[in-house]
CSV table of N, CA and C in Angstrom, one decimal:
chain,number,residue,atom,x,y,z
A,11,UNK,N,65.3,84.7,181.8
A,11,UNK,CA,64.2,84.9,180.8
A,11,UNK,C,63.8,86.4,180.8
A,12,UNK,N,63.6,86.6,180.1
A,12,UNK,CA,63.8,88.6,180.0
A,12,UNK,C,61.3,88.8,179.6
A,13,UNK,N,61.3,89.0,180.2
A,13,UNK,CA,59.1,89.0,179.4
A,13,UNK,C,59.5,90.4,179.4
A,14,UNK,N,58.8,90.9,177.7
A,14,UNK,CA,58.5,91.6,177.1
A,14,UNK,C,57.5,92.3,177.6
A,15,UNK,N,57.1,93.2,177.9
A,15,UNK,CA,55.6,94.4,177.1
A,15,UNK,C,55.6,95.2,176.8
A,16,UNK,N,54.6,95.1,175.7
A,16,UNK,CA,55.1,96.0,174.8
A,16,UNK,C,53.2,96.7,174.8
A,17,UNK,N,53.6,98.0,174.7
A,17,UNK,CA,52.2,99.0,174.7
A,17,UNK,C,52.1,99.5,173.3
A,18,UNK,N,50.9,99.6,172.8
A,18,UNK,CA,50.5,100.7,171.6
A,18,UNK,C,49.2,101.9,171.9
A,19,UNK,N,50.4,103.2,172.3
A,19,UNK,CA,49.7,104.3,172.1
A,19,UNK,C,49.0,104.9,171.4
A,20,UNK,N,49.4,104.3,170.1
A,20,UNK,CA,48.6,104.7,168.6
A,20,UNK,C,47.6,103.3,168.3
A,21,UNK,N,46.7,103.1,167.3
A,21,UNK,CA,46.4,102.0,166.4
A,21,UNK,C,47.2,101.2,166.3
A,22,UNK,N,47.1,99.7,166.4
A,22,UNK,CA,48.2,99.2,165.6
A,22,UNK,C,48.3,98.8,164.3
A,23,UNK,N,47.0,99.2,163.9
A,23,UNK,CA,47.5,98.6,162.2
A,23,UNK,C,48.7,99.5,161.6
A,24,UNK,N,49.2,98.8,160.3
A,24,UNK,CA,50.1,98.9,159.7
A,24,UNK,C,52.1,99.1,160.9
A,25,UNK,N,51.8,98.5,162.0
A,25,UNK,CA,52.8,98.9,163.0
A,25,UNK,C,53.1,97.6,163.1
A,26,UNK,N,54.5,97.5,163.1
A,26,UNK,CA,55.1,95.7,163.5
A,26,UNK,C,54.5,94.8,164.8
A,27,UNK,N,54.5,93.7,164.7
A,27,UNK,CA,53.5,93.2,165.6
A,27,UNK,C,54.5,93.2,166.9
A,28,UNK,N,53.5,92.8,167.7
A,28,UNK,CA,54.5,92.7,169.1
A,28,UNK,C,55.7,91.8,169.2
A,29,UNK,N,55.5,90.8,168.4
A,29,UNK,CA,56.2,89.4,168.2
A,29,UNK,C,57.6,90.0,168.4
A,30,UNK,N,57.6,90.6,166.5
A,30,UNK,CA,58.6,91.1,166.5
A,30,UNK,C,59.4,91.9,167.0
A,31,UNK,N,59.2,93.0,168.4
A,31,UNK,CA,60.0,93.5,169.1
A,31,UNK,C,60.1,92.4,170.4
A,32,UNK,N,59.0,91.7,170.7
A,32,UNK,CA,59.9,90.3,171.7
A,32,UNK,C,60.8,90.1,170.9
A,33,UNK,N,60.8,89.4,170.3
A,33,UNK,CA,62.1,89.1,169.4
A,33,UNK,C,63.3,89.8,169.6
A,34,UNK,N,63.1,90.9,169.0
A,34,UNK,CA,64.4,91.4,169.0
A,34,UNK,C,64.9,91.6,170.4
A,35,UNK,N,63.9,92.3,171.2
A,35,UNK,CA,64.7,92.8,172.7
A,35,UNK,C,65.4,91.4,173.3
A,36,UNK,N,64.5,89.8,173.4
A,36,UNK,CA,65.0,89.2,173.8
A,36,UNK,C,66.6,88.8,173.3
A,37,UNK,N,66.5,89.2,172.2
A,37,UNK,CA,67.8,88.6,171.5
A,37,UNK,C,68.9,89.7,171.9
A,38,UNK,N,68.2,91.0,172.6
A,38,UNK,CA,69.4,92.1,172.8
A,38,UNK,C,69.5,91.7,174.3
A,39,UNK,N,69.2,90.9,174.9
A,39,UNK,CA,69.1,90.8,176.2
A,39,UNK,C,70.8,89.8,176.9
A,40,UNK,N,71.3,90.1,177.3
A,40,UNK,CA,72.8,90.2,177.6
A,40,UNK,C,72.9,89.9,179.3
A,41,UNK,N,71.5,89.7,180.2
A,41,UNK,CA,72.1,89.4,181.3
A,41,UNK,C,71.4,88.0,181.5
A,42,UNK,N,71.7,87.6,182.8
A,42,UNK,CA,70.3,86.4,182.9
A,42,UNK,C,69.7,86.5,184.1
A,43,UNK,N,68.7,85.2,184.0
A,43,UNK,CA,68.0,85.4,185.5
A,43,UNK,C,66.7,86.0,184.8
A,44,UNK,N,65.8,86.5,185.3
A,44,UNK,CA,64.2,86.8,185.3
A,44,UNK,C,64.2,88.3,184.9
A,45,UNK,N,63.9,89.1,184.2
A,45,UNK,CA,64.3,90.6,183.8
A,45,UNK,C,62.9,90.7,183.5
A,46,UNK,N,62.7,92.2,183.0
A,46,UNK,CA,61.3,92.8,182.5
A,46,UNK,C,61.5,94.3,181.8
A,47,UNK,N,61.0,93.9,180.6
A,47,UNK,CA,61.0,95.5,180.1
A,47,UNK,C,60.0,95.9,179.5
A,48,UNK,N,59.9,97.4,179.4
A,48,UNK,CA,58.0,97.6,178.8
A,48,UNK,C,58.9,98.3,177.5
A,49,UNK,N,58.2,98.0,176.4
A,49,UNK,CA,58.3,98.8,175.1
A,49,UNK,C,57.2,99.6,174.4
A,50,UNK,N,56.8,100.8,175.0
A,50,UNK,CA,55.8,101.8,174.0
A,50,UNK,C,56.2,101.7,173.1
A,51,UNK,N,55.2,101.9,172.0
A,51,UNK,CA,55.1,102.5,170.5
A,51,UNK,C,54.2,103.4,171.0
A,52,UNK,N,55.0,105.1,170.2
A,52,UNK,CA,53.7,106.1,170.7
A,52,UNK,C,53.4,106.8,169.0
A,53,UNK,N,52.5,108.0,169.3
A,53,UNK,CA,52.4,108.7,167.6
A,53,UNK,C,53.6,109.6,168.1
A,54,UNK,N,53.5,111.1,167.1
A,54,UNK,CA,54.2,111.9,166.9
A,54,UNK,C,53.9,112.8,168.2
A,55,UNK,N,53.4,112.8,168.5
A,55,UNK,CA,52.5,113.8,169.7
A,55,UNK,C,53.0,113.0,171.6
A,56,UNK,N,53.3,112.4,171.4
A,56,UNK,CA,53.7,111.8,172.9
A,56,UNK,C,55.1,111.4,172.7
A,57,UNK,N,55.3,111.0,171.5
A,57,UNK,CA,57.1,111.4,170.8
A,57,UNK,C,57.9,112.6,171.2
A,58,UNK,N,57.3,113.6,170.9
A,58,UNK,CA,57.9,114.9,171.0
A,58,UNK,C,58.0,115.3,172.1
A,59,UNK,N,56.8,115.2,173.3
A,59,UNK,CA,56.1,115.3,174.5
A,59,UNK,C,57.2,114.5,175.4
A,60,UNK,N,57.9,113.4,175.2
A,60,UNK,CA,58.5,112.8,175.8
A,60,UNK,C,60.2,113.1,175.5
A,61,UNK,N,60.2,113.5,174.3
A,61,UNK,CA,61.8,113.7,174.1
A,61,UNK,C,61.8,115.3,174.8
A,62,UNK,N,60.9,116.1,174.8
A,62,UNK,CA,61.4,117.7,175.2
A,62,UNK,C,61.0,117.4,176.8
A,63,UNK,N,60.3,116.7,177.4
A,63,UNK,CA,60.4,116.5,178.8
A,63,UNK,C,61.5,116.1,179.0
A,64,UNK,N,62.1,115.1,178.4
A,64,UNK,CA,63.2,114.2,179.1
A,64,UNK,C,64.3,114.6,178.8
A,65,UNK,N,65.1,115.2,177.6
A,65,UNK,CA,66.0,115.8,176.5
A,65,UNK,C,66.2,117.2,176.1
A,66,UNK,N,64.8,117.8,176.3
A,66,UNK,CA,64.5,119.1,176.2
A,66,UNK,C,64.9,119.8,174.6
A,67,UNK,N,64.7,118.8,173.8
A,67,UNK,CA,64.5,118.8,172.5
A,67,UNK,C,63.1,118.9,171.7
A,68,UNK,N,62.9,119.7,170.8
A,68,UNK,CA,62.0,120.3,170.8
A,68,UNK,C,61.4,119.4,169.1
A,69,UNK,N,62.0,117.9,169.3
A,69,UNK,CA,61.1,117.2,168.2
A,69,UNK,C,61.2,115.8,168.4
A,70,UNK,N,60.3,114.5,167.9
A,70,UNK,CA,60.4,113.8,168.7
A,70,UNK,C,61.7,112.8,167.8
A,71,UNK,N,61.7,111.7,168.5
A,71,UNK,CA,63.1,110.9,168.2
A,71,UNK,C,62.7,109.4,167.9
A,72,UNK,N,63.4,108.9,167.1
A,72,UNK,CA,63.1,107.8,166.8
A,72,UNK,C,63.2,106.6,168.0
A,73,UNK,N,63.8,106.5,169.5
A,73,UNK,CA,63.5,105.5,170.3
A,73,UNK,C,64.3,106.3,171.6
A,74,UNK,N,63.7,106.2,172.5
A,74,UNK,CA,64.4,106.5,173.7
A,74,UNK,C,64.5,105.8,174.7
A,75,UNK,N,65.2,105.5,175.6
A,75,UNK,CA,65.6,104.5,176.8
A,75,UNK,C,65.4,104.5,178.3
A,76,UNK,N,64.7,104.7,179.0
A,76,UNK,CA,64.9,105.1,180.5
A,76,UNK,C,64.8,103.6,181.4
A,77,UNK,N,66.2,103.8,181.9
A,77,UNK,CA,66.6,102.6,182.9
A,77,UNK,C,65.6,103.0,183.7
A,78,UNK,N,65.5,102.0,184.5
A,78,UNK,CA,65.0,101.7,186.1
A,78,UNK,C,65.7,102.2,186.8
A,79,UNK,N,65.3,102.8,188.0
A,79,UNK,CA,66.2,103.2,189.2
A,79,UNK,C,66.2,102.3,189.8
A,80,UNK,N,67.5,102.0,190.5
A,80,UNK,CA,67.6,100.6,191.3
A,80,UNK,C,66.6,100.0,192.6
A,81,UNK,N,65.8,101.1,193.1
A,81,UNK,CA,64.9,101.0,193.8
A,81,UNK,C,63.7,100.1,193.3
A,82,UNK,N,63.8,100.5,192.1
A,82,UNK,CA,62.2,99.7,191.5
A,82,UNK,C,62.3,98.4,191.4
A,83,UNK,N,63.5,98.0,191.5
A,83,UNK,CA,63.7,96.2,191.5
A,83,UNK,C,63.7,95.4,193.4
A,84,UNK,N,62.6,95.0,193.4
A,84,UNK,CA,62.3,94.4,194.9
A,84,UNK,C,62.9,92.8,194.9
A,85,UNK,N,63.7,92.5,196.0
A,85,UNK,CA,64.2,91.0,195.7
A,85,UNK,C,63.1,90.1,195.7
A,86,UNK,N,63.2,88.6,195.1
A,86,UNK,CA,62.8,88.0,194.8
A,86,UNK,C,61.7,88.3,193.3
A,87,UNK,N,61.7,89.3,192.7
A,87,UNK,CA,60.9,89.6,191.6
A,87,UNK,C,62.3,89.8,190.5
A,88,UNK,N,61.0,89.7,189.2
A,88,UNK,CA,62.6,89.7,187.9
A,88,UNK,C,62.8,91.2,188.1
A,89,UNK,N,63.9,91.6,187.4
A,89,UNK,CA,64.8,92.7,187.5
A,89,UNK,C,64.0,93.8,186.6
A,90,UNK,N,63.7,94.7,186.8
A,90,UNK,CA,63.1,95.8,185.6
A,90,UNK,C,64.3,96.4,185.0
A,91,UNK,N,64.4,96.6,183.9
A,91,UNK,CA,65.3,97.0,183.2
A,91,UNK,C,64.9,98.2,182.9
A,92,UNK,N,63.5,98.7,182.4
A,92,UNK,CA,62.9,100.0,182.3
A,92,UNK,C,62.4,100.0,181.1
A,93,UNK,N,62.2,101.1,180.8
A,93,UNK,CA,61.1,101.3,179.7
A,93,UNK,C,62.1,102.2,178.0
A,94,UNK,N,61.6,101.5,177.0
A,94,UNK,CA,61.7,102.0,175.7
A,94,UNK,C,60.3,102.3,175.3
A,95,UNK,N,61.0,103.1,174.7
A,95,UNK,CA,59.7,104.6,173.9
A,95,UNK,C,60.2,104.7,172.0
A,96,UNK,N,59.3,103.5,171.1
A,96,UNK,CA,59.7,103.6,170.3
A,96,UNK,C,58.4,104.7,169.1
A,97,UNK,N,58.9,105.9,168.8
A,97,UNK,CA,58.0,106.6,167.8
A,97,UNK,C,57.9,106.5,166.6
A,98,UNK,N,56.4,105.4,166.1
A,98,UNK,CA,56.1,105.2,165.3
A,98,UNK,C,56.3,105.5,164.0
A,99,UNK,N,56.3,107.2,163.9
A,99,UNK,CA,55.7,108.0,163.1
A,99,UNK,C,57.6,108.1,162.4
A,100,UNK,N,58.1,108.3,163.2
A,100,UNK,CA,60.0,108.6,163.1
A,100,UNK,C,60.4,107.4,162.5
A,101,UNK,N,60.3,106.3,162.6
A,101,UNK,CA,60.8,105.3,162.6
A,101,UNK,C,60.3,105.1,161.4
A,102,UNK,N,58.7,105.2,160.8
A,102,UNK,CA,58.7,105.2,159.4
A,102,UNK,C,59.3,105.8,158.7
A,103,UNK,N,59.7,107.4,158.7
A,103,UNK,CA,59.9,108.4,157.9
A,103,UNK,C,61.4,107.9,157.9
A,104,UNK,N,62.1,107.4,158.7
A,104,UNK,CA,63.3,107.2,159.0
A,104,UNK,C,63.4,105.5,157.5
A,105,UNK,N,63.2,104.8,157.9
A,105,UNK,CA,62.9,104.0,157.1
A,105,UNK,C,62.8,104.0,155.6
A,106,UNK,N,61.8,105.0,155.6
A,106,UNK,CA,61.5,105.0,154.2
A,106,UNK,C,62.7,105.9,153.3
A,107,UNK,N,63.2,107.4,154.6
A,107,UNK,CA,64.2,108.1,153.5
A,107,UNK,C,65.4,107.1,153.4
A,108,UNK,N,66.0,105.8,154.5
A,108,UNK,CA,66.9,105.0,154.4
A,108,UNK,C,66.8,103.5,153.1
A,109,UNK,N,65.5,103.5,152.6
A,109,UNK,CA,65.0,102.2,151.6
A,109,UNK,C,65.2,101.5,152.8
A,110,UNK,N,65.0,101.4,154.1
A,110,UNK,CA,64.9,100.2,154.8
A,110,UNK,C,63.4,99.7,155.4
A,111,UNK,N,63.3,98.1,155.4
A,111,UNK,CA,62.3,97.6,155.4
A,111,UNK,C,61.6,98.5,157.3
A,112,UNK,N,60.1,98.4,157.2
A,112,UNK,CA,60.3,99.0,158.6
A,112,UNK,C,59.9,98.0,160.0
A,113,UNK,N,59.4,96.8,159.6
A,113,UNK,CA,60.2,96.0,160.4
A,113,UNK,C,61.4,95.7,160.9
A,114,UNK,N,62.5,95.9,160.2
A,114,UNK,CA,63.7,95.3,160.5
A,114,UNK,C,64.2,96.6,161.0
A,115,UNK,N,63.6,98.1,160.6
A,115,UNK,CA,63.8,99.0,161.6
A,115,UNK,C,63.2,98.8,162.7
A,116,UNK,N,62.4,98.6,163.3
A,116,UNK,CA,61.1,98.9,164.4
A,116,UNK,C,62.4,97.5,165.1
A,117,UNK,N,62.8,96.4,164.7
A,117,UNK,CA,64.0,95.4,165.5
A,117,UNK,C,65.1,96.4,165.8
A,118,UNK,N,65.8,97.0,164.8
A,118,UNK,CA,67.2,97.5,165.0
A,118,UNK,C,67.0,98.7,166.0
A,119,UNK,N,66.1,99.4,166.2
A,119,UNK,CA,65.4,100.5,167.4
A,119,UNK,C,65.2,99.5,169.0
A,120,UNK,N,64.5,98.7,168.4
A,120,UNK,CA,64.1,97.9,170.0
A,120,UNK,C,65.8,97.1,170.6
A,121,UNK,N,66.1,96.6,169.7
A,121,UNK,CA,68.1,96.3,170.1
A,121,UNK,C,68.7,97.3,170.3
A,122,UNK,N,68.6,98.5,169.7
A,122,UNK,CA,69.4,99.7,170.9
A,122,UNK,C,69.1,100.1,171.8
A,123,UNK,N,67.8,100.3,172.0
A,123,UNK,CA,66.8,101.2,173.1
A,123,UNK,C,67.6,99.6,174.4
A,124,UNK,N,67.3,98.0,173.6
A,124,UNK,CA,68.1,97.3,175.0
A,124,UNK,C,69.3,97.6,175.1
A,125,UNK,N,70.2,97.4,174.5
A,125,UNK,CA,71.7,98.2,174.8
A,125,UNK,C,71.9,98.8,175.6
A,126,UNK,N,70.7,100.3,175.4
A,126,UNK,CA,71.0,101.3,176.4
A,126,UNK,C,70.7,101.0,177.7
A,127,UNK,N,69.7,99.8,177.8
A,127,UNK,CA,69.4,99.6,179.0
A,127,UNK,C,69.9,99.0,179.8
A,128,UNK,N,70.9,98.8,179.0
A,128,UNK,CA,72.2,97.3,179.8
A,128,UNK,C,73.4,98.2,179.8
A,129,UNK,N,73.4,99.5,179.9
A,129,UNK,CA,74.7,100.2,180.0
A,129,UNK,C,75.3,100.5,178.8
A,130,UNK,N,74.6,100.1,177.6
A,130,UNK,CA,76.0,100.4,176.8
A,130,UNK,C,75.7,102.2,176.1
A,131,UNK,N,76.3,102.5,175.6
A,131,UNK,CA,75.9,103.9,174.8
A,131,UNK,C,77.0,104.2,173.6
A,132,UNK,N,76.8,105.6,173.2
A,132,UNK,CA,77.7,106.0,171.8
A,132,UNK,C,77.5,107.4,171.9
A,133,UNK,N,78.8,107.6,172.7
A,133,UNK,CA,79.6,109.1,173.3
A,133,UNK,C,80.2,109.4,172.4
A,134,UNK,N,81.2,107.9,172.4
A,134,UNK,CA,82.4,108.1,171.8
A,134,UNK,C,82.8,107.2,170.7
A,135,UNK,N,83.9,107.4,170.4
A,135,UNK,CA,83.9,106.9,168.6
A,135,UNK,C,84.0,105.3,169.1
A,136,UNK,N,84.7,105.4,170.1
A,136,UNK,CA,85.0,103.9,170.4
A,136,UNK,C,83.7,103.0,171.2
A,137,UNK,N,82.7,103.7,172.2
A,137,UNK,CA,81.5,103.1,172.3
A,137,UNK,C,81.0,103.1,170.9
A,138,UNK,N,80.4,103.8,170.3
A,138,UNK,CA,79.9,103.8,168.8
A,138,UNK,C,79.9,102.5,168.2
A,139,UNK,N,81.8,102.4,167.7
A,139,UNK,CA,81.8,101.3,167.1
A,139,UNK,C,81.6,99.8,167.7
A,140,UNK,N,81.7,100.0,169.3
A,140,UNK,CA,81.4,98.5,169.9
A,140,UNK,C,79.8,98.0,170.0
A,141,UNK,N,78.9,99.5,170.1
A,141,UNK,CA,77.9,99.7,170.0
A,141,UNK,C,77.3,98.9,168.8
A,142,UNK,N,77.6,99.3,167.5
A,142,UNK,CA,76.9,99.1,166.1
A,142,UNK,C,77.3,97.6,165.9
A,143,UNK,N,78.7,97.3,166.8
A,143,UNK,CA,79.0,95.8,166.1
A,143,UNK,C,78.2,95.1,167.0
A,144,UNK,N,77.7,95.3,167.7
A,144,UNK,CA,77.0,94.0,168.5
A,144,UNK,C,75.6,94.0,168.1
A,145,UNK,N,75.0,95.5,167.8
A,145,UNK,CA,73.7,95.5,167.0
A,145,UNK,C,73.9,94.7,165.4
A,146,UNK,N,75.0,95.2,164.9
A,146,UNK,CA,75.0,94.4,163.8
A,146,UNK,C,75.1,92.4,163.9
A,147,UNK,N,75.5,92.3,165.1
A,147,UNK,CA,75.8,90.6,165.6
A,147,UNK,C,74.2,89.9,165.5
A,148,UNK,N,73.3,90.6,166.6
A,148,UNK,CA,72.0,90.4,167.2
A,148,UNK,C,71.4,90.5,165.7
A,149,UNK,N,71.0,91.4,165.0
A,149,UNK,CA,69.9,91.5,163.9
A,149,UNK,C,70.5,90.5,162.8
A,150,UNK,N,71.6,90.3,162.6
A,150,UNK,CA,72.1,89.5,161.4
A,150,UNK,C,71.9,88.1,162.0
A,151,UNK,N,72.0,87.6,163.5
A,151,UNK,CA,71.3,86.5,164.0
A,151,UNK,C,69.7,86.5,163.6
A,152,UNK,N,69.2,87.7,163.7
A,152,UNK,CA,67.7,87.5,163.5
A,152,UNK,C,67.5,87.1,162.3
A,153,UNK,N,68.3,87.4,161.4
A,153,UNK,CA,68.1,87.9,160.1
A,153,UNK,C,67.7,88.5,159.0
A,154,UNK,N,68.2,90.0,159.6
A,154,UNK,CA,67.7,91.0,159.4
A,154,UNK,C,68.8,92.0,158.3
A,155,UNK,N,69.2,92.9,157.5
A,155,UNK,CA,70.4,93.0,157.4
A,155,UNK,C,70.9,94.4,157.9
A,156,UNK,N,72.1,94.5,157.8
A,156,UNK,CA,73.5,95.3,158.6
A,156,UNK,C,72.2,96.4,158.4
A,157,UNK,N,72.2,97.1,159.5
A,157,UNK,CA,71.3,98.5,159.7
A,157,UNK,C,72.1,99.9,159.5
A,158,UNK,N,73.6,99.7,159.0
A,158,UNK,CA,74.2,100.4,159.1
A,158,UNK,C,74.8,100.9,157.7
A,159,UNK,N,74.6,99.4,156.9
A,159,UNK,CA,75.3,99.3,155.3
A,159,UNK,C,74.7,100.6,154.7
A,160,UNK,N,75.0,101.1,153.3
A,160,UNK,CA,74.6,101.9,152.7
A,160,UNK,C,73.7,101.6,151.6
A,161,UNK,N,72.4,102.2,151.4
A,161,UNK,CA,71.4,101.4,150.8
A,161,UNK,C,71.4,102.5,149.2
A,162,UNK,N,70.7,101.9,148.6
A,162,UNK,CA,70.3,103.0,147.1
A,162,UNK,C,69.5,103.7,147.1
């Protein structure tokens, strides 16, 4: 059983409820046994702050990933998987220039950010595409559509 928490750095009005990123992470969740993950939502300002701390990019990103170091998991307790950092403010703008709903973005961000957390990534053309087909598997189970299709 994987328990969610999820933090809001900003207000949460107009921001998808918590529901739906349980939702999604649990559905990206791929090991078993007792797990834990925390999912920020931050503004533009702790966005940026965190991608040029961590990335050293100097704007902020629409979700980032930081596993757990193996230390932080003590036996007998669930597994920490680590923390996602999803930026509000990105994820709208991203949304709206894509015509995608921003729920079903604020899901398709919280299913990669798990991905990353379970090892997987997109280096290469061939992670990429094994990458997007399993995101496209997970969200089309939610029922959400292809986050990848090409919209109008």
């Amino acid at each position: 059983m994987l328990e969610v928490h999820v933090q809001y750095g900003l207000p949460r009005a107009g921001w998808p409820a918590a529901a739906t990123l349980h939702r999604a992470a649990r559905a990206a969740w791929q090991g078993s046994g007792a797990a834990q993950v925390v999912m920020r939502i931050v503004d533009h300002t702790e966005g940026l702050r965190l991608n040029r701390e961590f990335r050293g990019r100097e704007r902020p990103t629409n979700v980032l990933s930081f596993p757990a170091p193996p230390e932080a998991n003590a036996p007998g307790r669930p597994m920490l998987l680590g923390d996602i950092v999803l930026c509000a403010p990105v994820l709208a703008e991203e949304a709206d220039a894509q015509g995608k709903d921003l729920r079903a973005h604020f899901a398709h961000m919280a299913v990669h950010g798990m991905l990353h957390l379970q090892g997987l990534d997109h280096q290469t053309l061939e992670e990429t595409e094994a990458m997007e087909t399993i995101e496209r598997q997970i969200l089309g189970g939610l029922g959400y559509p292809d986050p990848y299709a090409e919209t109008c």
